[in-house]
């Protein structure tokens, strides 16, 4: 007789939003794995297909499976009111629903693919049942403040027993948090003519959610048809949004960089700015386009080189502006602008100057970030860190900040906007201009690898999935010309992949495994215990490297570095942005392109 599902050995473990601190971030090396009441170990029960919903609610976007952009289409055209539906963490769902609703896969799936999951159909039906029971629901929904939340407190097999609660957003009305256009102008010391016009969000009509804070909208136009634009906004803490507006306004126009905001979007009741409108570039981002054209055989070497030069042009333009650096480069931060002659320009988006995912960020940046995650409450990923671990890394962090003349204790991004010159992401702010230059070169090197290999992402991301999952991984070269391979190697000096291989944790769909024991390509599957042990040992080893790096950099700053220290400061070996641009142009000339 075949073994029952209960007798099946547990392989890897299932991911959940709550469990990201136990595998994605360095605190995973120092905190015990929580008791999930069987969630981490559950085994999928096969089913014929995903249940289909007849609900008139639709779901356009999901954030880690606990926040959903769910739209009541029966209300007709709506403004982009950013009303999200928030549900409990996957570990808190009834065990009978874990497999049925694709709990573990809900964590890493974000965009329209969420509709292939059971949780999507479940939520649509649940919202339909609930909204039908709310008296004058249309009036209630339309009357909610911008950024309000529909909270589902529990999940149950019986939709009639679900407990929904509406949480109106009061943050936009709190004095000093959301500012008017005039208050921002005064802070920035701009002339009135420097500021974009304002428009109320209620004048816009939502078309489609693109990401957690970006919605495609139509904008009324008195003389023409409605214009399609991109609405980027903040619901509660707008400091990041205000900073990006300021950076876009400070930047001289460039063909290869997103232009200035077309409008500042305001709350009509008090005039507070909640977001801004940008030019819409039709089509997907470059990460998706690259993969699609590679598969269809329509990707040309001329296109790849042209986009590479566009990107270097953008980074140099930013470097020579008040913006100074670009910190979160990935191919999904680029779109294509088509010219009348049919040629395409790669346009760089997003000037938030915030953190990047680890498979793109330079090691010298993420090492510093990790130190702060274990030694600073403002950056902590968990409250369960042992005191001796926190004290150790707090001391290392404060010593480093002091060596760089940066204020301690470290502060995170403020709730109240303070007009910081270049944002709040401290690893870049404490870097010298030369370090910022080669930090951008590192990310550029990863982008060049993607461009010339025809792959949308440099590696699998632990927290979210993409079109490139399971495909080729940096730094494997298959299609890149030899001269460009050498350039990419120089740009990415210090990448862990060159030194000790890929990250030792591998996410396959909604489970994580030890590297080499993923169940793919003939590999065995690592057990639940092996996976936990691998995560702990990996992150402890990574933090040892982070400590050694910080100490080596401080000695280098004091002119006391020895040969071993210099071996750890790999960024000193990278070319500059100008040198990379020159190398690409020389390659282009030599190739006759």
Coordinates of C-alpha atoms in Angstrom, one line a residue:
X1 CA 0.0 0.0 0.0
X2 CA 1.3 3.5 -0.9
X3 CA 2.4 5.8 2.0
X4 CA -0.2 8.4 3.0
X5 CA 0.5 12.1 2.6
X6 CA 1.0 12.2 6.4
X7 CA 3.8 9.6 6.1
X8 CA 5.6 11.5 3.3
X9 CA 9.0 12.8 4.5
X10 CA 9.1 16.6 4.7
X11 CA 11.4 18.2 2.1
X12 CA 12.5 21.8 2.3
X13 CA 10.0 24.1 4.0
X14 CA 7.1 26.2 2.9
X15 CA 7.5 29.9 2.8
X16 CA 5.2 32.5 4.4
X17 CA 5.3 36.2 4.7
X18 CA 6.0 35.9 8.4
X19 CA 8.8 33.4 7.7
X20 CA 10.8 35.7 5.5
X21 CA 12.8 36.7 8.5
X22 CA 13.8 33.0 8.8
X23 CA 15.4 32.6 5.4
X24 CA 15.6 35.9 3.4
X25 CA 17.4 38.1 5.9
X26 CA 20.6 37.6 8.1
X27 CA 18.6 37.5 11.3
X28 CA 17.8 34.0 10.2
X29 CA 21.2 32.9 11.3
X30 CA 20.5 33.9 14.9
X31 CA 16.8 33.4 15.7
X32 CA 15.1 30.1 16.3
X33 CA 12.7 28.8 13.7
X34 CA 9.2 29.4 15.0
X35 CA 6.5 26.8 15.6
X36 CA 4.2 27.2 12.6
X37 CA 1.7 24.5 13.8
X38 CA 2.6 22.4 10.7
X39 CA 2.5 25.1 8.1
X40 CA 6.2 25.0 7.2
X41 CA 5.9 21.2 6.7
X42 CA 2.5 20.8 5.0
X43 CA 2.4 18.7 1.8
X44 CA 0.2 19.8 -1.1
X45 CA -2.9 17.8 -1.8
X46 CA -3.4 17.4 -5.5
X47 CA -6.5 19.0 -7.1
X48 CA -7.9 19.1 -10.5
X49 CA -7.7 22.8 -11.2
X50 CA -8.0 26.2 -9.5
X51 CA -11.6 27.0 -8.6
X52 CA -13.1 29.7 -10.9
X53 CA -14.9 32.7 -9.4
X54 CA -17.9 34.4 -10.8
X55 CA -17.4 37.4 -8.6
X56 CA -17.4 40.9 -10.0
X57 CA -14.4 41.7 -7.8
X58 CA -11.0 41.4 -9.6
X59 CA -7.5 41.1 -8.1
X60 CA -4.6 42.9 -9.9
X61 CA -1.7 42.7 -7.6
X62 CA -0.5 41.0 -4.4
X63 CA 2.1 41.8 -1.8
X64 CA 3.6 38.7 -0.2
X65 CA 0.2 37.1 -0.2
X66 CA -1.1 39.3 2.6
X67 CA -2.1 42.5 0.8
X68 CA -4.2 42.6 -2.4
X69 CA -5.3 45.2 -4.8
X70 CA -8.9 44.0 -5.1
X71 CA -11.3 46.1 -7.2
X72 CA -15.1 46.0 -7.2
X73 CA -15.7 46.3 -10.9
X74 CA -19.5 46.5 -10.4
X75 CA -19.0 50.1 -9.2
X76 CA -17.8 51.2 -12.6
X77 CA -14.9 53.5 -13.2
X78 CA -13.2 54.4 -9.9
X79 CA -10.4 56.8 -8.9
X80 CA -7.1 55.2 -7.9
X81 CA -8.0 55.2 -4.2
X82 CA -5.4 52.7 -3.1
X83 CA -7.9 50.7 -1.1
X84 CA -6.2 47.4 -0.4
X85 CA -7.5 44.2 1.1
X86 CA -5.2 42.8 3.9
X87 CA -5.5 39.3 5.2
X88 CA -3.8 37.2 7.9
X89 CA -0.4 35.6 7.4
X90 CA -0.4 32.3 5.6
X91 CA 0.6 30.5 8.9
X92 CA -2.7 31.7 10.4
X93 CA -4.9 30.2 7.7
X94 CA -6.9 27.1 8.6
X95 CA -4.7 24.1 7.7
X96 CA -7.5 22.7 5.5
X97 CA -7.0 25.8 3.3
X98 CA -3.2 25.8 2.9
X99 CA -3.1 23.5 -0.1
X100 CA -6.5 24.5 -1.5
X101 CA -5.6 28.2 -1.6
X102 CA -1.9 27.8 -2.6
X103 CA -0.7 29.4 0.6
X104 CA 3.0 29.0 0.0
X105 CA 2.9 30.2 -3.6
X106 CA 0.9 33.3 -2.6
X107 CA 4.1 34.6 -1.0
X108 CA 6.2 35.0 -4.1
X109 CA 3.6 35.6 -6.8
X110 CA 2.8 39.3 -7.3
X111 CA 1.2 40.6 -10.5
X112 CA -1.6 39.1 -12.6
X113 CA -0.3 35.6 -12.0
X114 CA -1.9 35.7 -8.6
X115 CA -5.2 34.9 -10.4
X116 CA -3.9 31.4 -11.0
X117 CA -3.9 30.8 -7.3
X118 CA -6.7 29.5 -5.1
X119 CA -6.5 32.4 -2.8
X120 CA -7.5 34.8 -5.6
X121 CA -10.8 33.0 -6.3
X122 CA -11.4 32.6 -2.6
X123 CA -10.9 36.4 -1.9
X124 CA -13.0 37.4 -4.9
X125 CA -15.9 35.2 -3.7
X126 CA -15.5 36.3 -0.1
X127 CA -15.5 40.0 -1.1
X128 CA -18.5 39.5 -3.2
X129 CA -20.4 37.9 -0.4
X130 CA -19.3 40.6 2.1
X131 CA -20.0 43.6 -0.1
X132 CA -23.5 42.2 -0.9
X133 CA -24.2 42.2 2.8
X134 CA -23.0 45.8 3.4
X135 CA -25.9 48.3 3.2
X136 CA -25.3 50.9 0.5
X137 CA -21.9 49.4 -0.2
X138 CA -21.2 51.7 -3.2
X139 CA -21.6 54.8 -1.0
X140 CA -19.5 53.3 1.8
X141 CA -16.7 52.3 -0.6
X142 CA -16.6 55.6 -2.6
X143 CA -16.6 57.6 0.6
X144 CA -13.5 55.9 2.1
X145 CA -10.4 58.1 2.4
X146 CA -7.5 57.6 0.1
X147 CA -5.3 54.6 1.1
X148 CA -7.9 53.0 3.4
X149 CA -7.8 49.2 4.2
X150 CA -10.4 46.4 4.0
X151 CA -9.2 44.0 6.7
X152 CA -10.1 40.4 6.6
X153 CA -9.5 39.2 10.1
X154 CA -9.9 35.4 9.5
X155 CA -10.1 32.8 6.8
X156 CA -12.6 30.0 7.0
X157 CA -14.1 27.3 4.7
X158 CA -17.4 28.9 5.4
X159 CA -17.5 32.4 3.7
X160 CA -20.4 33.4 5.9
X161 CA -18.2 33.3 9.0
X162 CA -15.6 35.7 7.7
X163 CA -15.0 38.9 9.7
X164 CA -14.3 42.0 7.5
X165 CA -13.5 45.4 8.9
X166 CA -13.0 48.7 7.1
X167 CA -10.1 50.8 8.4
X168 CA -10.3 54.4 7.1
X169 CA -6.9 55.9 6.5
X170 CA -6.4 58.9 8.8
X171 CA -2.7 59.4 8.1
X172 CA -3.4 61.8 5.2
X173 CA -5.2 64.1 7.6
X174 CA -2.5 64.1 10.3
X175 CA -0.7 67.5 10.4
X176 CA 2.9 67.5 9.3
X177 CA 2.8 64.1 7.6
X178 CA 1.3 64.8 4.2
X179 CA 2.3 68.2 2.9
X180 CA 0.8 70.5 0.3
X181 CA 2.5 71.5 -3.0
X182 CA 3.2 74.9 -1.5
X183 CA 4.7 73.5 1.6
X184 CA 7.0 71.3 -0.5
X185 CA 8.0 74.2 -2.7
X186 CA 8.9 76.3 0.4
X187 CA 11.1 73.4 1.8
X188 CA 12.8 73.0 -1.6
X189 CA 13.2 76.7 -2.1
X190 CA 11.7 76.4 -5.6
X191 CA 9.9 79.1 -7.6
X192 CA 6.3 78.6 -8.3
X193 CA 7.1 78.0 -12.0
X194 CA 9.4 75.1 -11.0
X195 CA 6.5 73.1 -9.5
X196 CA 4.2 70.8 -11.6
X197 CA 0.5 71.6 -11.5
X198 CA -1.7 69.7 -9.1
X199 CA -4.7 67.5 -9.7
X200 CA -7.0 65.7 -7.3
X201 CA -6.8 61.9 -7.3
X202 CA -10.6 61.9 -7.5
X203 CA -10.2 63.4 -11.0
X204 CA -8.3 60.3 -12.2
X205 CA -9.6 57.0 -13.2
X206 CA -7.8 53.8 -12.5
X207 CA -7.0 51.4 -15.3
X208 CA -4.6 48.8 -13.8
X209 CA -2.4 48.2 -10.8
X210 CA 1.2 47.8 -12.0
X211 CA 3.0 47.4 -8.6
X212 CA 2.3 48.0 -4.9
X213 CA 2.5 51.8 -5.3
X214 CA 2.0 52.3 -9.0
X215 CA -1.3 52.4 -10.9
X216 CA -2.0 53.1 -14.5
X217 CA -4.6 55.9 -14.8
X218 CA -6.5 58.0 -17.3
X219 CA -6.3 61.7 -16.9
X220 CA -9.1 64.1 -18.2
X221 CA -8.1 66.4 -21.0
X222 CA -10.3 69.2 -22.2
X223 CA -9.0 69.3 -25.7
X224 CA -8.1 65.7 -26.5
X225 CA -9.0 62.2 -25.4
X226 CA -8.0 61.1 -21.9
X227 CA -4.3 60.7 -21.5
X228 CA -2.8 57.6 -20.0
X229 CA -0.3 58.2 -17.2
X230 CA 1.4 56.4 -14.3
X231 CA 0.3 57.3 -10.8
X232 CA 2.9 56.6 -8.1
X233 CA 1.7 57.3 -4.5
X234 CA 2.1 56.8 -0.8
X235 CA -0.7 55.8 1.6
X236 CA 0.8 56.6 5.0
X237 CA 4.4 57.8 5.0
X238 CA 5.1 60.0 2.0
X239 CA 8.7 60.9 2.7
X240 CA 10.0 58.5 0.0
X241 CA 7.5 59.9 -2.5
X242 CA 8.4 63.5 -1.8
X243 CA 12.1 62.6 -2.1
X244 CA 11.6 61.1 -5.5
X245 CA 9.6 64.1 -6.7
X246 CA 12.4 66.4 -5.6
X247 CA 15.0 64.2 -7.4
X248 CA 13.0 64.2 -10.6
X249 CA 12.7 67.9 -10.5
X250 CA 16.4 68.5 -9.7
X251 CA 17.5 66.3 -12.6
X252 CA 18.2 68.0 -16.0
X253 CA 16.1 66.3 -18.7
X254 CA 17.7 63.3 -20.4
X255 CA 16.3 61.0 -23.1
X256 CA 17.3 57.9 -21.2
X257 CA 15.8 58.9 -17.8
X258 CA 12.2 59.3 -16.8
X259 CA 11.1 62.9 -17.1
X260 CA 9.8 65.2 -14.4
X261 CA 6.4 64.7 -12.9
X262 CA 3.5 65.9 -15.1
X263 CA 1.3 66.6 -12.1
X264 CA 1.4 66.4 -8.3
X265 CA -1.6 64.4 -7.1
X266 CA -3.4 65.7 -4.1
X267 CA -6.1 64.8 -1.6
X268 CA -9.0 67.2 -2.4
X269 CA -10.1 67.7 1.1
X270 CA -6.8 69.3 2.4
X271 CA -4.6 69.7 -0.7
X272 CA -2.0 67.2 0.7
X273 CA 0.2 65.7 -2.0
X274 CA -0.2 61.9 -2.0
X275 CA 1.7 61.1 -5.2
X276 CA 2.6 62.2 -8.7
X277 CA 1.8 61.4 -12.4
X278 CA 4.5 60.3 -14.8
X279 CA 4.8 59.6 -18.5
X280 CA 3.5 56.1 -19.4
X281 CA 5.8 53.9 -21.6
X282 CA 3.6 51.3 -23.3
X283 CA 4.7 47.7 -22.8
X284 CA 6.4 45.7 -20.1
X285 CA 9.7 46.5 -18.3
X286 CA 13.0 45.5 -19.9
X287 CA 13.3 42.4 -17.7
X288 CA 10.1 41.0 -19.2
X289 CA 10.8 42.3 -22.7
X290 CA 14.3 40.8 -22.8
X291 CA 13.1 37.3 -21.8
X292 CA 10.2 37.5 -24.4
X293 CA 12.5 38.5 -27.2
X294 CA 15.1 36.0 -26.3
X295 CA 12.6 33.2 -26.5
X296 CA 11.0 34.5 -29.7
X297 CA 14.4 34.9 -31.4
X298 CA 13.8 38.7 -32.0
X299 CA 16.6 40.0 -29.7
X300 CA 19.5 41.5 -31.6
X301 CA 23.0 42.2 -30.6
X302 CA 22.6 45.8 -31.8
X303 CA 19.6 46.2 -29.5
X304 CA 21.5 44.8 -26.5
X305 CA 24.5 47.1 -27.1
X306 CA 22.3 50.2 -27.6
X307 CA 20.4 49.5 -24.4
X308 CA 23.7 49.0 -22.5
X309 CA 25.0 52.4 -23.7
X310 CA 21.7 54.0 -22.8
X311 CA 22.0 52.7 -19.3
X312 CA 25.6 53.9 -18.8
X313 CA 24.6 57.3 -20.2
X314 CA 21.8 57.5 -17.6
X315 CA 24.0 56.5 -14.7
X316 CA 26.7 59.1 -15.6
X317 CA 24.0 61.8 -16.0
X318 CA 22.7 61.0 -12.5
X319 CA 26.2 61.0 -11.1
X320 CA 26.8 64.5 -12.5
X321 CA 23.6 65.8 -11.1
X322 CA 22.3 66.7 -7.6
X323 CA 20.9 63.1 -7.4
X324 CA 24.6 61.8 -7.3
X325 CA 23.9 58.0 -7.3
X326 CA 21.4 55.4 -8.3
X327 CA 21.0 52.6 -5.7
X328 CA 18.4 50.2 -6.9
X329 CA 19.3 49.2 -10.5
X330 CA 17.6 46.2 -12.0
X331 CA 16.2 45.5 -15.4
X332 CA 12.6 45.9 -14.1
X333 CA 13.6 49.5 -13.5
X334 CA 14.0 50.1 -17.2
X335 CA 11.3 50.5 -20.0
X336 CA 11.6 51.1 -23.7
X337 CA 10.7 54.3 -25.5
X338 CA 10.0 53.8 -29.2
X339 CA 11.2 56.6 -31.6
X340 CA 9.4 57.5 -34.9
X341 CA 12.1 55.6 -36.8
X342 CA 11.3 52.4 -34.9
X343 CA 14.4 52.4 -32.8
X344 CA 14.1 52.0 -29.0
X345 CA 15.7 53.8 -26.1
X346 CA 16.1 52.2 -22.7
X347 CA 14.6 54.6 -20.1
X348 CA 15.6 54.4 -16.5
X349 CA 12.8 54.7 -13.9
X350 CA 12.6 55.2 -10.1
X351 CA 14.7 57.8 -8.3
X352 CA 13.7 56.8 -4.7
X353 CA 17.4 56.1 -3.8
X354 CA 16.4 53.2 -1.6
X355 CA 17.6 49.6 -1.0
X356 CA 18.0 47.0 -3.7
X357 CA 17.5 43.2 -3.6
X358 CA 20.6 41.3 -2.6
X359 CA 21.3 39.6 -5.9
X360 CA 21.8 43.1 -7.4
X361 CA 23.2 45.2 -4.6
X362 CA 27.0 45.6 -4.4
X363 CA 28.5 43.5 -1.5
X364 CA 29.9 46.5 0.2
X365 CA 26.4 47.9 0.4
X366 CA 24.5 44.8 1.6
X367 CA 27.2 44.0 4.1
X368 CA 26.6 47.4 5.7
X369 CA 22.8 46.9 5.5
X370 CA 23.1 43.6 7.3
X371 CA 25.2 45.0 10.1
X372 CA 22.4 47.6 10.7
X373 CA 19.7 44.9 10.5
X374 CA 21.4 43.2 13.5
X375 CA 22.5 46.3 15.3
X376 CA 19.9 49.0 14.9
X377 CA 16.3 48.9 15.9
X378 CA 15.2 51.1 13.0
X379 CA 16.4 48.5 10.5
X380 CA 15.7 45.3 12.5
X381 CA 13.8 42.5 10.7
X382 CA 12.8 40.7 14.0
X383 CA 12.3 41.5 17.6
X384 CA 13.7 38.1 18.6
X385 CA 17.4 38.7 18.1
X386 CA 19.4 37.6 21.1
X387 CA 20.8 40.6 23.1
X388 CA 24.4 39.5 22.8
X389 CA 24.1 39.5 19.0
X390 CA 22.4 42.9 18.9
X391 CA 25.0 44.4 21.2
X392 CA 27.9 43.0 19.1
X393 CA 26.6 44.4 15.8
X394 CA 25.5 47.7 17.4
X395 CA 29.1 48.2 18.5
X396 CA 30.4 47.4 15.0
X397 CA 27.9 49.7 13.4
X398 CA 28.6 52.6 15.7
X399 CA 32.3 52.3 15.1
X400 CA 31.9 52.3 11.4
X401 CA 29.5 55.3 11.5
X402 CA 32.0 57.2 13.7
X403 CA 34.8 56.4 11.3
X404 CA 32.8 57.9 8.4
X405 CA 31.6 60.9 10.4
X406 CA 28.0 59.9 10.1
X407 CA 25.6 60.6 13.0
X408 CA 24.9 57.8 15.4
X409 CA 22.6 56.2 16.5
X410 CA 21.4 55.4 13.0
X411 CA 18.0 56.6 12.1
X412 CA 15.6 55.1 9.5
X413 CA 13.5 57.0 7.0
X414 CA 11.4 59.5 9.1
X415 CA 7.7 59.5 9.3
X416 CA 7.7 63.2 8.8
X417 CA 9.5 64.4 5.6
X418 CA 12.8 66.2 6.5
X419 CA 14.0 67.2 3.1
X420 CA 17.1 64.9 3.1
X421 CA 19.5 65.8 0.3
X422 CA 19.9 62.3 -1.1
X423 CA 17.4 60.2 0.9
X424 CA 18.0 58.0 3.9
X425 CA 19.6 54.8 2.7
X426 CA 22.7 55.0 4.8
X427 CA 25.1 52.5 3.1
X428 CA 25.1 54.7 0.1
X429 CA 25.1 58.0 2.0
X430 CA 28.3 56.9 4.0
X431 CA 30.0 55.9 0.7
X432 CA 32.5 58.3 -0.9
X433 CA 31.9 59.6 -4.4
X434 CA 34.4 57.0 -5.7
X435 CA 32.7 54.2 -3.8
X436 CA 29.3 55.3 -5.2
X437 CA 30.8 55.2 -8.7
X438 CA 32.0 51.7 -8.5
X439 CA 28.9 50.6 -6.6
X440 CA 26.9 51.7 -9.6
X441 CA 29.4 49.9 -11.8
X442 CA 28.7 46.6 -10.0
X443 CA 24.9 46.8 -10.6
X444 CA 25.7 47.9 -14.2
X445 CA 27.8 44.7 -14.6
X446 CA 24.9 42.6 -13.5
X447 CA 22.6 44.5 -16.0
X448 CA 25.2 43.9 -18.8
X449 CA 25.2 40.2 -18.0
X450 CA 21.4 40.1 -18.2
X451 CA 21.3 42.2 -21.5
X452 CA 23.9 40.1 -23.3
X453 CA 22.7 36.8 -22.0
X454 CA 19.0 37.6 -22.7
X455 CA 17.9 36.9 -19.2
X456 CA 15.5 39.2 -17.3
X457 CA 17.1 38.8 -13.8
X458 CA 20.6 38.0 -12.6
X459 CA 19.4 35.4 -10.2
X460 CA 16.4 33.9 -8.4
X461 CA 15.0 36.2 -5.7
X462 CA 14.2 34.5 -2.4
X463 CA 11.1 36.7 -1.7
X464 CA 9.4 36.9 -5.1
X465 CA 9.3 35.1 -8.4
X466 CA 9.8 36.3 -11.9
X467 CA 9.8 35.2 -15.5
X468 CA 13.5 34.2 -15.2
X469 CA 13.1 31.8 -12.3
X470 CA 14.8 28.5 -12.9
X471 CA 16.7 29.8 -15.9
X472 CA 20.3 30.6 -16.3
X473 CA 22.0 32.2 -13.3
X474 CA 24.8 34.8 -13.1
X475 CA 27.7 34.4 -13.8
X476 CA 27.2 31.6 -16.4
X477 CA 28.2 32.9 -19.8
X478 CA 26.5 31.3 -22.9
X479 CA 25.9 34.1 -25.4
X480 CA 28.0 37.1 -24.3
X481 CA 31.0 37.9 -26.5
X482 CA 34.4 37.2 -24.8
X483 CA 35.4 40.9 -24.7
X484 CA 32.2 41.8 -22.9
X485 CA 32.6 38.8 -20.5
X486 CA 35.9 40.2 -19.3
X487 CA 34.3 43.7 -18.8
X488 CA 31.4 42.2 -16.8
X489 CA 33.9 40.2 -14.6
X490 CA 35.7 43.5 -13.9
X491 CA 32.5 45.3 -13.1
X492 CA 31.2 42.7 -10.7
X493 CA 34.5 42.2 -8.8
X494 CA 33.5 41.1 -5.3
X495 CA 30.3 39.2 -6.3
X496 CA 29.9 36.2 -4.1
X497 CA 29.4 34.1 -7.2
X498 CA 33.0 34.6 -8.2
X499 CA 34.3 33.9 -4.7
X500 CA 32.3 31.1 -3.2
X501 CA 29.4 30.4 -5.6
X502 CA 25.7 31.1 -5.4
X503 CA 23.7 31.8 -2.2
X504 CA 23.3 28.5 -0.4
X505 CA 19.5 28.8 -0.2
X506 CA 17.3 28.2 -3.2
X507 CA 13.6 29.0 -3.6
X508 CA 11.7 26.8 -6.0
X509 CA 8.2 28.2 -6.3
X510 CA 6.8 28.3 -2.7
X511 CA 9.5 26.2 -1.0
X512 CA 13.1 26.8 0.0
X513 CA 15.8 24.1 -0.1
X514 CA 19.6 23.9 0.4
X515 CA 21.5 24.7 -2.8
X516 CA 22.3 21.4 -4.6
X517 CA 19.3 19.7 -2.9
X518 CA 16.4 21.3 -4.7
X519 CA 14.8 18.3 -6.4
X520 CA 15.6 19.9 -9.7
X521 CA 17.8 18.6 -12.6
X522 CA 18.2 15.2 -10.9
X523 CA 19.2 16.6 -7.5
X524 CA 17.8 15.1 -4.3
X525 CA 15.6 17.2 -2.0
X526 CA 16.9 18.5 1.2
X527 CA 15.0 17.6 4.3
X528 CA 13.2 20.1 6.5
X529 CA 16.0 20.0 9.1
X530 CA 18.8 20.2 6.5
X531 CA 17.1 23.3 5.1
X532 CA 17.0 25.0 8.4
X533 CA 20.6 24.1 9.2
X534 CA 21.8 25.3 5.9
X535 CA 20.0 28.7 6.4
X536 CA 21.5 29.1 9.8
X537 CA 25.1 28.3 8.8
X538 CA 24.8 30.3 5.6
X539 CA 23.8 33.5 7.3
X540 CA 26.3 33.2 10.1
X541 CA 29.1 32.8 7.5
X542 CA 27.8 35.8 5.6
X543 CA 27.8 37.9 8.7
X544 CA 31.4 36.8 9.4
X545 CA 32.3 38.2 6.0
X546 CA 30.4 41.4 6.7
X547 CA 32.3 41.9 9.9
X548 CA 35.6 41.3 8.1
X549 CA 34.7 43.7 5.4
X550 CA 33.8 46.5 7.7
X551 CA 37.0 46.1 9.8
X552 CA 39.1 46.0 6.6
X553 CA 37.4 49.2 5.2
X554 CA 38.0 51.1 8.5
X555 CA 41.7 50.1 8.4
X556 CA 41.9 51.1 4.7
X557 CA 40.4 54.5 5.6
X558 CA 43.2 54.9 8.3
X559 CA 45.9 53.9 5.8
X560 CA 46.5 50.8 7.8
X561 CA 45.2 48.1 5.4
X562 CA 47.4 45.0 4.8
X563 CA 47.3 42.7 1.8
X564 CA 44.5 40.6 3.3
X565 CA 42.4 43.7 3.8
X566 CA 42.9 44.8 0.2
X567 CA 41.7 41.3 -0.9
X568 CA 38.4 41.9 0.9
X569 CA 37.9 45.4 -0.6
X570 CA 37.0 44.1 -4.1
X571 CA 35.4 47.3 -5.2
X572 CA 38.8 48.8 -5.5
X573 CA 39.4 46.6 -8.5
X574 CA 36.4 47.7 -10.5
X575 CA 36.5 50.2 -13.4
X576 CA 34.7 53.6 -13.2
X577 CA 31.5 54.4 -15.0
X578 CA 33.4 56.4 -17.6
X579 CA 35.8 53.5 -18.2
X580 CA 32.9 51.1 -18.7
X581 CA 31.3 53.5 -21.2
X582 CA 34.5 53.8 -23.1
X583 CA 35.0 50.1 -23.2
X584 CA 31.4 49.6 -24.6
X585 CA 32.0 52.3 -27.2
X586 CA 35.3 50.7 -28.3
X587 CA 33.6 47.3 -28.5
X588 CA 30.8 48.8 -30.6
X589 CA 33.2 50.5 -33.0
X590 CA 35.3 47.3 -33.3
X591 CA 32.2 45.2 -34.0
X592 CA 31.1 47.7 -36.6
X593 CA 27.7 48.3 -34.8

